[in-house]
mmCIF file of C-alpha atoms in Angstrom:
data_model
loop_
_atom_site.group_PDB
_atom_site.id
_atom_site.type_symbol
_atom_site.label_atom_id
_atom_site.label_comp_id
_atom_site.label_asym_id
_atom_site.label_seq_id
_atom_site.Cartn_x
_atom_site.Cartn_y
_atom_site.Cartn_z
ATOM 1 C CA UNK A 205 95.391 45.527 106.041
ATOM 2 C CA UNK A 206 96.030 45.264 102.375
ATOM 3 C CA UNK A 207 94.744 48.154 100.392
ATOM 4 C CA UNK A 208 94.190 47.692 96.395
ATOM 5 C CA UNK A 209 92.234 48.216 93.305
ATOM 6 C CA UNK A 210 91.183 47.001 89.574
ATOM 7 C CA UNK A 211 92.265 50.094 88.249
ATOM 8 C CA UNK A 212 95.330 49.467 85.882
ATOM 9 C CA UNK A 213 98.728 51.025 87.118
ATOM 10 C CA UNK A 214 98.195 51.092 90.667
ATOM 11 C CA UNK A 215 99.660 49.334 93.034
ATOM 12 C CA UNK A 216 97.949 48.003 97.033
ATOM 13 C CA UNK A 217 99.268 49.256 99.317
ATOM 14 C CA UNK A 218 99.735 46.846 102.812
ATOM 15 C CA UNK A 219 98.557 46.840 106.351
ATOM 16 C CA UNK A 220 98.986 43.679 108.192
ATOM 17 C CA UNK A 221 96.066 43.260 110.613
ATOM 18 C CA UNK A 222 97.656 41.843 113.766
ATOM 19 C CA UNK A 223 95.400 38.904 114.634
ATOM 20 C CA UNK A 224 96.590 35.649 113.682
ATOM 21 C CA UNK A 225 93.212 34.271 112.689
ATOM 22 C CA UNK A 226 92.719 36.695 109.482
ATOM 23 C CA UNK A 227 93.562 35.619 106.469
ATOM 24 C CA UNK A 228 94.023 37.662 103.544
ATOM 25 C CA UNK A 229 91.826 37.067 99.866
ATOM 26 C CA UNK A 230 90.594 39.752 97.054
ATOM 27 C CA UNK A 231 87.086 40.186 98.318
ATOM 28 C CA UNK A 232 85.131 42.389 96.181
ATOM 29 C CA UNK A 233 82.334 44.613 97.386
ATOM 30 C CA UNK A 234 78.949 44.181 96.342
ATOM 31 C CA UNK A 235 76.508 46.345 95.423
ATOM 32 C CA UNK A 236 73.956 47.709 98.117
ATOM 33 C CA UNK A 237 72.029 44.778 99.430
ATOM 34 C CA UNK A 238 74.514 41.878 98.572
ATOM 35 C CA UNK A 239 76.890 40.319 101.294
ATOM 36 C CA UNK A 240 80.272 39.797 101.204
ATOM 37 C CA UNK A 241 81.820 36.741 103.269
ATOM 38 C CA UNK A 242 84.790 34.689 102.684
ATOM 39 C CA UNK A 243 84.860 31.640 100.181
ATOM 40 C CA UNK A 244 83.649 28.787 102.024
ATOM 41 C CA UNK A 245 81.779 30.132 105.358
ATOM 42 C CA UNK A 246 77.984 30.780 105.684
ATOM 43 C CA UNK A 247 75.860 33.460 104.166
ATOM 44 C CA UNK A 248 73.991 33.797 107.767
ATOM 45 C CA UNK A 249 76.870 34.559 110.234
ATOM 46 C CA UNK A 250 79.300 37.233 109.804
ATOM 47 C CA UNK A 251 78.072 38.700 106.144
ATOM 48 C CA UNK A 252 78.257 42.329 105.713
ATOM 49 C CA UNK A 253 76.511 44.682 103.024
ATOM 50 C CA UNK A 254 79.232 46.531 101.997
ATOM 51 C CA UNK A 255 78.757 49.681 98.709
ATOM 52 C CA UNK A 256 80.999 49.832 95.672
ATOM 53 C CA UNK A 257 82.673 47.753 93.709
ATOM 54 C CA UNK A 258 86.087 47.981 94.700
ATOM 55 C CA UNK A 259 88.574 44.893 95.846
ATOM 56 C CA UNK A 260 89.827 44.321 98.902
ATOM 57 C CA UNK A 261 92.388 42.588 100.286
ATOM 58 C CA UNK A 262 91.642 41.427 103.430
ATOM 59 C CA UNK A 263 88.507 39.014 104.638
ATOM 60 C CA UNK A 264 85.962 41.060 105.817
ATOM 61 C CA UNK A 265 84.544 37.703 106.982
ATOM 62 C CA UNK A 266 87.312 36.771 109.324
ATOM 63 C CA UNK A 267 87.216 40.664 110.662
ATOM 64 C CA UNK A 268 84.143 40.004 112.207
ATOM 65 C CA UNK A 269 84.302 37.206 113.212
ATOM 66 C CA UNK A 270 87.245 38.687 115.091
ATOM 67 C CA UNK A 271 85.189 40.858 116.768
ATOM 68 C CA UNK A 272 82.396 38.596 117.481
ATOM 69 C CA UNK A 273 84.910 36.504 119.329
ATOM 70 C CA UNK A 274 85.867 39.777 121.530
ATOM 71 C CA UNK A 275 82.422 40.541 122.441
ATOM 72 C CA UNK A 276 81.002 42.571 119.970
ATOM 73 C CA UNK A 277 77.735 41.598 118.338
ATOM 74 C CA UNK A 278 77.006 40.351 114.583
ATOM 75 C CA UNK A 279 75.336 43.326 113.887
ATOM 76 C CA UNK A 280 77.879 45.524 115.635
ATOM 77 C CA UNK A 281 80.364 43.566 113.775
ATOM 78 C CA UNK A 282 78.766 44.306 110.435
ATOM 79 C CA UNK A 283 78.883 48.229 111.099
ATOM 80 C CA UNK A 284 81.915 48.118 112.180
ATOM 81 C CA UNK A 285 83.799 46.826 108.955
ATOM 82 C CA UNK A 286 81.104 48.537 106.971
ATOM 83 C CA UNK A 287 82.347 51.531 108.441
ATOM 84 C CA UNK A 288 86.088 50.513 107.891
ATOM 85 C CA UNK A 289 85.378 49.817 104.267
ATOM 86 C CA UNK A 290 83.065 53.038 103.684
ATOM 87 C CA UNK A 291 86.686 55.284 105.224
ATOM 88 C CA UNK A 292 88.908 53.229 102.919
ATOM 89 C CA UNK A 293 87.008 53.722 100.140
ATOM 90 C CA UNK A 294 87.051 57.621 100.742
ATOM 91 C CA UNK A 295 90.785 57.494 101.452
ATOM 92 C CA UNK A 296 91.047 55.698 97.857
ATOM 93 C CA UNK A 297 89.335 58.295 95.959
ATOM 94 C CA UNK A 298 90.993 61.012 97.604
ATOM 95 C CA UNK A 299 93.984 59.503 96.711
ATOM 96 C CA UNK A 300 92.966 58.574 93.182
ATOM 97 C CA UNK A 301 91.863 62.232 92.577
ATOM 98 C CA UNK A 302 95.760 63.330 92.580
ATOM 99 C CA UNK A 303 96.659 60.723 90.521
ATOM 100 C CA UNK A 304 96.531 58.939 87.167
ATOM 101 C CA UNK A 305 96.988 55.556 85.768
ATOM 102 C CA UNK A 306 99.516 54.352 83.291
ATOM 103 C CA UNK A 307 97.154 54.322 80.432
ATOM 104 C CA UNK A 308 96.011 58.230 81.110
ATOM 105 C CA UNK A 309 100.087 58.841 81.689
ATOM 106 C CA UNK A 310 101.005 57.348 78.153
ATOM 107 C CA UNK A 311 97.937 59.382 76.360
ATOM 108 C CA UNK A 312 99.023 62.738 77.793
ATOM 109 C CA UNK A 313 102.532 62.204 77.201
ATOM 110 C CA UNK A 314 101.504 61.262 73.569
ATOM 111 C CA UNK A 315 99.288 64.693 73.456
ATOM 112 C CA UNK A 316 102.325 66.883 74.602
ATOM 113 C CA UNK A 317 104.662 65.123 72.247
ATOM 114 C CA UNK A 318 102.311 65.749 69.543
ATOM 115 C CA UNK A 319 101.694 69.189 70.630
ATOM 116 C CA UNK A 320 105.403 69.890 70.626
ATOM 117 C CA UNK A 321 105.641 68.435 67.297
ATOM 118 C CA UNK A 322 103.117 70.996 66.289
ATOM 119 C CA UNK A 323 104.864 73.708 68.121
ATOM 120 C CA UNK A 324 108.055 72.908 66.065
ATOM 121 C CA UNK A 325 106.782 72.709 62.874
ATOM 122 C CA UNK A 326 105.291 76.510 63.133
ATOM 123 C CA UNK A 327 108.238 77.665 64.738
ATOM 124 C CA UNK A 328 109.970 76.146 61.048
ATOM 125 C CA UNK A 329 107.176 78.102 59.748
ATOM 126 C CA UNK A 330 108.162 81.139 61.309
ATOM 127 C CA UNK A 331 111.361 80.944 61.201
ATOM 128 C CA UNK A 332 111.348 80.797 57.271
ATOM 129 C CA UNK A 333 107.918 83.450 56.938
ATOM 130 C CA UNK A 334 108.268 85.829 59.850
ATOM 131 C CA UNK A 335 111.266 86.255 61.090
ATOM 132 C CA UNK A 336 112.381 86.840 56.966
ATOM 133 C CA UNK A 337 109.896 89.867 57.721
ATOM 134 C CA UNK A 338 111.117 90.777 60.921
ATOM 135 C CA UNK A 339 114.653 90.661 59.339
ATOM 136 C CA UNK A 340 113.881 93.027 57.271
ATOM 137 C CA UNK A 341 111.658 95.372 59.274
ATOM 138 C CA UNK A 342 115.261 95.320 61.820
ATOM 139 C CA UNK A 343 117.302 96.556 58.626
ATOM 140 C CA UNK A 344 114.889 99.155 57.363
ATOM 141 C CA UNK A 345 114.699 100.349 61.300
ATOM 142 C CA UNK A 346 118.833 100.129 61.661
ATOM 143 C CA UNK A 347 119.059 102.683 58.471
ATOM 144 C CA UNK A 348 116.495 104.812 59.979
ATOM 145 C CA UNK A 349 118.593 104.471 63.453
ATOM 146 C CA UNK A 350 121.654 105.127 61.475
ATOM 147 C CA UNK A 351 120.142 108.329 59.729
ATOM 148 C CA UNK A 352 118.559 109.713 62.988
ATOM 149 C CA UNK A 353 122.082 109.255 64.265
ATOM 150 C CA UNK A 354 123.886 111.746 61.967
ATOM 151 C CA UNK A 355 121.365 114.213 62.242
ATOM 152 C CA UNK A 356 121.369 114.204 65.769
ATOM 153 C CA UNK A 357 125.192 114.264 65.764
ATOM 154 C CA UNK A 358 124.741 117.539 62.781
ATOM 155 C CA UNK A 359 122.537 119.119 65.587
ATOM 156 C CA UNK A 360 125.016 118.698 68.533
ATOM 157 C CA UNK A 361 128.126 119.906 66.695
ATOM 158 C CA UNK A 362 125.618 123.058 65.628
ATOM 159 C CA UNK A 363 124.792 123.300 69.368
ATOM 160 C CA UNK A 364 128.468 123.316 70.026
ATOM 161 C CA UNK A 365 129.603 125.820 67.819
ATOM 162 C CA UNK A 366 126.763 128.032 69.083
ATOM 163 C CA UNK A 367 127.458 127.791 72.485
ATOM 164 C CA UNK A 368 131.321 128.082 71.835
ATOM 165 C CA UNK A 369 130.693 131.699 69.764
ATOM 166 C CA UNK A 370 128.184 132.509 72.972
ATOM 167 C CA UNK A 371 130.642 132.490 75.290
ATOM 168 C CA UNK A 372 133.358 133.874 73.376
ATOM 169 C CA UNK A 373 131.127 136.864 73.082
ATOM 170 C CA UNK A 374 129.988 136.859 76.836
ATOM 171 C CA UNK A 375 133.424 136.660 77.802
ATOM 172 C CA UNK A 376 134.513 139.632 75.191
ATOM 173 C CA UNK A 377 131.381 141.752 77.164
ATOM 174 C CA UNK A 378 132.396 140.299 80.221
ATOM 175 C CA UNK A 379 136.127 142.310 79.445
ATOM 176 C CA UNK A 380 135.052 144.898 78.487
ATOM 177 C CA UNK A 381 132.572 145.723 81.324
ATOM 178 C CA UNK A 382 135.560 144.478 83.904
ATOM 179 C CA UNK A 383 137.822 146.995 82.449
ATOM 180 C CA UNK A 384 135.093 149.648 82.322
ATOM 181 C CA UNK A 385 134.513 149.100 86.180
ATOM 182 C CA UNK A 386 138.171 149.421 86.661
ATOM 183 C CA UNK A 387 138.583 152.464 85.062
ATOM 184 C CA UNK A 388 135.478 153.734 87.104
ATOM 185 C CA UNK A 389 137.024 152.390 89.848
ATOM 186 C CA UNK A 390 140.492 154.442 89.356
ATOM 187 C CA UNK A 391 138.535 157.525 88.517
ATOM 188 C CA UNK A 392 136.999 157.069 92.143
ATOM 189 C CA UNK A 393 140.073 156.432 93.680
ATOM 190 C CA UNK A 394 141.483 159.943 92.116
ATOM 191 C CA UNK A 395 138.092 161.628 93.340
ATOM 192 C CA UNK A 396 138.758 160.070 96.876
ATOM 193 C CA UNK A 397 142.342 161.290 97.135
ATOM 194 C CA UNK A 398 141.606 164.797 96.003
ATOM 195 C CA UNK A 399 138.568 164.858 98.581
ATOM 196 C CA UNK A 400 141.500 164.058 101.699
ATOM 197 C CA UNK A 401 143.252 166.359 100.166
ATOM 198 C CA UNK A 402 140.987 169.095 100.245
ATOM 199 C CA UNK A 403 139.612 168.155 103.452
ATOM 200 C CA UNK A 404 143.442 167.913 105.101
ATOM 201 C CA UNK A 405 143.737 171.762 103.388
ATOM 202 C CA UNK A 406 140.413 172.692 105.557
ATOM 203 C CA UNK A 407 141.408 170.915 108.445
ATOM 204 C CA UNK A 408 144.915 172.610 108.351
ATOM 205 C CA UNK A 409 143.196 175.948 107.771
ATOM 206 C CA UNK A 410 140.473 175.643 110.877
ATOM 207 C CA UNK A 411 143.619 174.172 113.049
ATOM 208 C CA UNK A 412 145.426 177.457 112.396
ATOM 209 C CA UNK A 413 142.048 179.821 112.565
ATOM 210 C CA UNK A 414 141.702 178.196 115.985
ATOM 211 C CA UNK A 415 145.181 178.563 117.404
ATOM 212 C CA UNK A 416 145.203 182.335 116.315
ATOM 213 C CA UNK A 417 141.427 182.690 117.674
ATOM 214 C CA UNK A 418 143.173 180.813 121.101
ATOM 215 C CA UNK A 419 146.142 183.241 121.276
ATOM 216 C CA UNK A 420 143.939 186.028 120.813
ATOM 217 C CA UNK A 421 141.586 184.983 123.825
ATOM 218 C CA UNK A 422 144.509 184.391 125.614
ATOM 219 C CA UNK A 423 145.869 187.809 124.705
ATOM 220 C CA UNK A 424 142.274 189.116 126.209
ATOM 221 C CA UNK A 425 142.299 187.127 129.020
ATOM 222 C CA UNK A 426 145.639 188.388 130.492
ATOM 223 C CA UNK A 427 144.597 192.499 130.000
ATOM 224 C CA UNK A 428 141.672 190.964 131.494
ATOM 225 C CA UNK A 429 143.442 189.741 134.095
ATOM 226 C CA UNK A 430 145.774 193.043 134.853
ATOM 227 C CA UNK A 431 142.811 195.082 134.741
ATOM 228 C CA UNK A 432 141.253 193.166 137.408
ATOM 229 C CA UNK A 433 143.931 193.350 139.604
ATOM 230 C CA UNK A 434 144.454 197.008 138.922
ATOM 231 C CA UNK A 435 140.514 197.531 139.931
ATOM 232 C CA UNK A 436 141.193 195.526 142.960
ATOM 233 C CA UNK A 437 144.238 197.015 144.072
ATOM 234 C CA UNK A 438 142.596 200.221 143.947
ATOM 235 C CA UNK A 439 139.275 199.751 145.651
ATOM 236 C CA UNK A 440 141.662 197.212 148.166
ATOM 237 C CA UNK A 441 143.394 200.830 148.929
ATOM 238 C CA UNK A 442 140.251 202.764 148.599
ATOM 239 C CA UNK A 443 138.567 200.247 151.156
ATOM 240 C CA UNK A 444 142.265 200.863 153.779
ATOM 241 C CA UNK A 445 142.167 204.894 153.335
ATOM 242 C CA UNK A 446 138.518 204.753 154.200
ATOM 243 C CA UNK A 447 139.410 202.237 157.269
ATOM 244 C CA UNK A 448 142.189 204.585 157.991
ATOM 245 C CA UNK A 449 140.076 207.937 157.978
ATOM 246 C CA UNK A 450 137.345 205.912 160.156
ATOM 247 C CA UNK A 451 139.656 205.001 162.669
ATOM 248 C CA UNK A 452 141.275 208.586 163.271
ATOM 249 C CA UNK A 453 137.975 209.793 163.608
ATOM 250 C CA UNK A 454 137.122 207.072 166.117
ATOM 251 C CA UNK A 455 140.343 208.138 167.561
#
């Protein structure tokens, strides 16, 4: 089936129907109420009210005609291409709503060249007005750039000098306080030695009031010791003469 239109710019687009008896002619569609039929055939038999007015190029006439012949009925016919023509017709317009003709093509094209022309000449415009302005507005802000440059530089080389003469004093206190710890520190270590010292002196002293104190109670113990055995000795021979007297008298 051959597909077209009296728009300008597009082109049909083609469907051979596969029956031999259909020929192919630029029918136009009538308005509601008005048949369409091929040149030459009867007004009665195989018409069709068809809406729109868009050509088509295949005969609507022969179509049913077709289908007359395979056992449809003229009215049946009728509906049936109606129908056919009603879903090309939508197909068209959905197709014609992404697109645009040569004429409409040409205009925009002539609108954006146009426009571009405009967009050119103001860009001359600015080129010579504002960006003469900006120019200068980027030369007044490099000085002031520049400027804020030294004096931030001034500041960090006053910062510097600070911070050197901060820690040259920390480290002077730092010094000083290290070598007044180690002098502390020596003082203790004097302090500590004379403290062993004096407690070896006590410790020597006690070791020699103990081994006197031990030789004395050693000294004690032995007359301890001999006067024990003297008392025993003597009540041992006290205890025998007694024995002795006992047993005479037994005797």
């Amino acid at each position: 089936m051959l597909l077209g239109s009296s728009r300008a710019g597009w082109m049909p687009l083609g469907w051979p129907f596969p029956h031999k008896n259909v020929g192919f002619f630029s029918g136009v569609l009538s308005p509601p109420g008005v048949s369409t039929s091929a040149p030459g055939s009867s007004q009665g038999k195989g018409s069709v009210s068809l809406l729109g007015s868009r050509r088509l190029f295949f005969d609507t006439h022969a179509l049913v005609c077709l289908l007359e012949e395979n056992g449809f009925t003229t009215q049946q016919s009728e509906v049936i291409v109606s129908a056919l023509v009603k879903i090309m017709n939508t197909n068209l317009d959905m197709i014609y709503k992404d697109m645009v003709t040569k004429v409409q093509q040409e205009i925009a094209l002539q609108q954006v060249m146009s426009h571009i022309g405009a967009v050119k000449k103001d860009m001359i415009i600015l080129e010579k007005s504002e960006f003469s302005a900006l120019r200068s507005e980027n030369e007044k802000i490099k000085l002031e750039l520049q400027q804020i440059k030294k004096q931030v530089m001034d500041e960090i080389t006053k910062v510097r000098a600070d911070n050197k003469l901060n820690l040259n004093l920390e480290k002077s206190r730092v010094k000083e306080l290290y070598s007044l710890n180690e002098r502390k520190l020596l003082e203790m270590r004097t302090e500590i030695v004379e403290l062993h010292a004096q407690q070896d002196r006590a410790l020597t002293q006690t070791d020699r009031k103990i081994d006197t104190e031990v030789a004395d109670l050693k000294t004690m113990l032995e007359s301890h010791k001999l006067d024990n055995i003297k008392y025993l000795a003597g009540s041992v021979f006290t205890c025998l003469t007694v024995a002795l007297g006992f047993y005479r008298l037994w005797i």
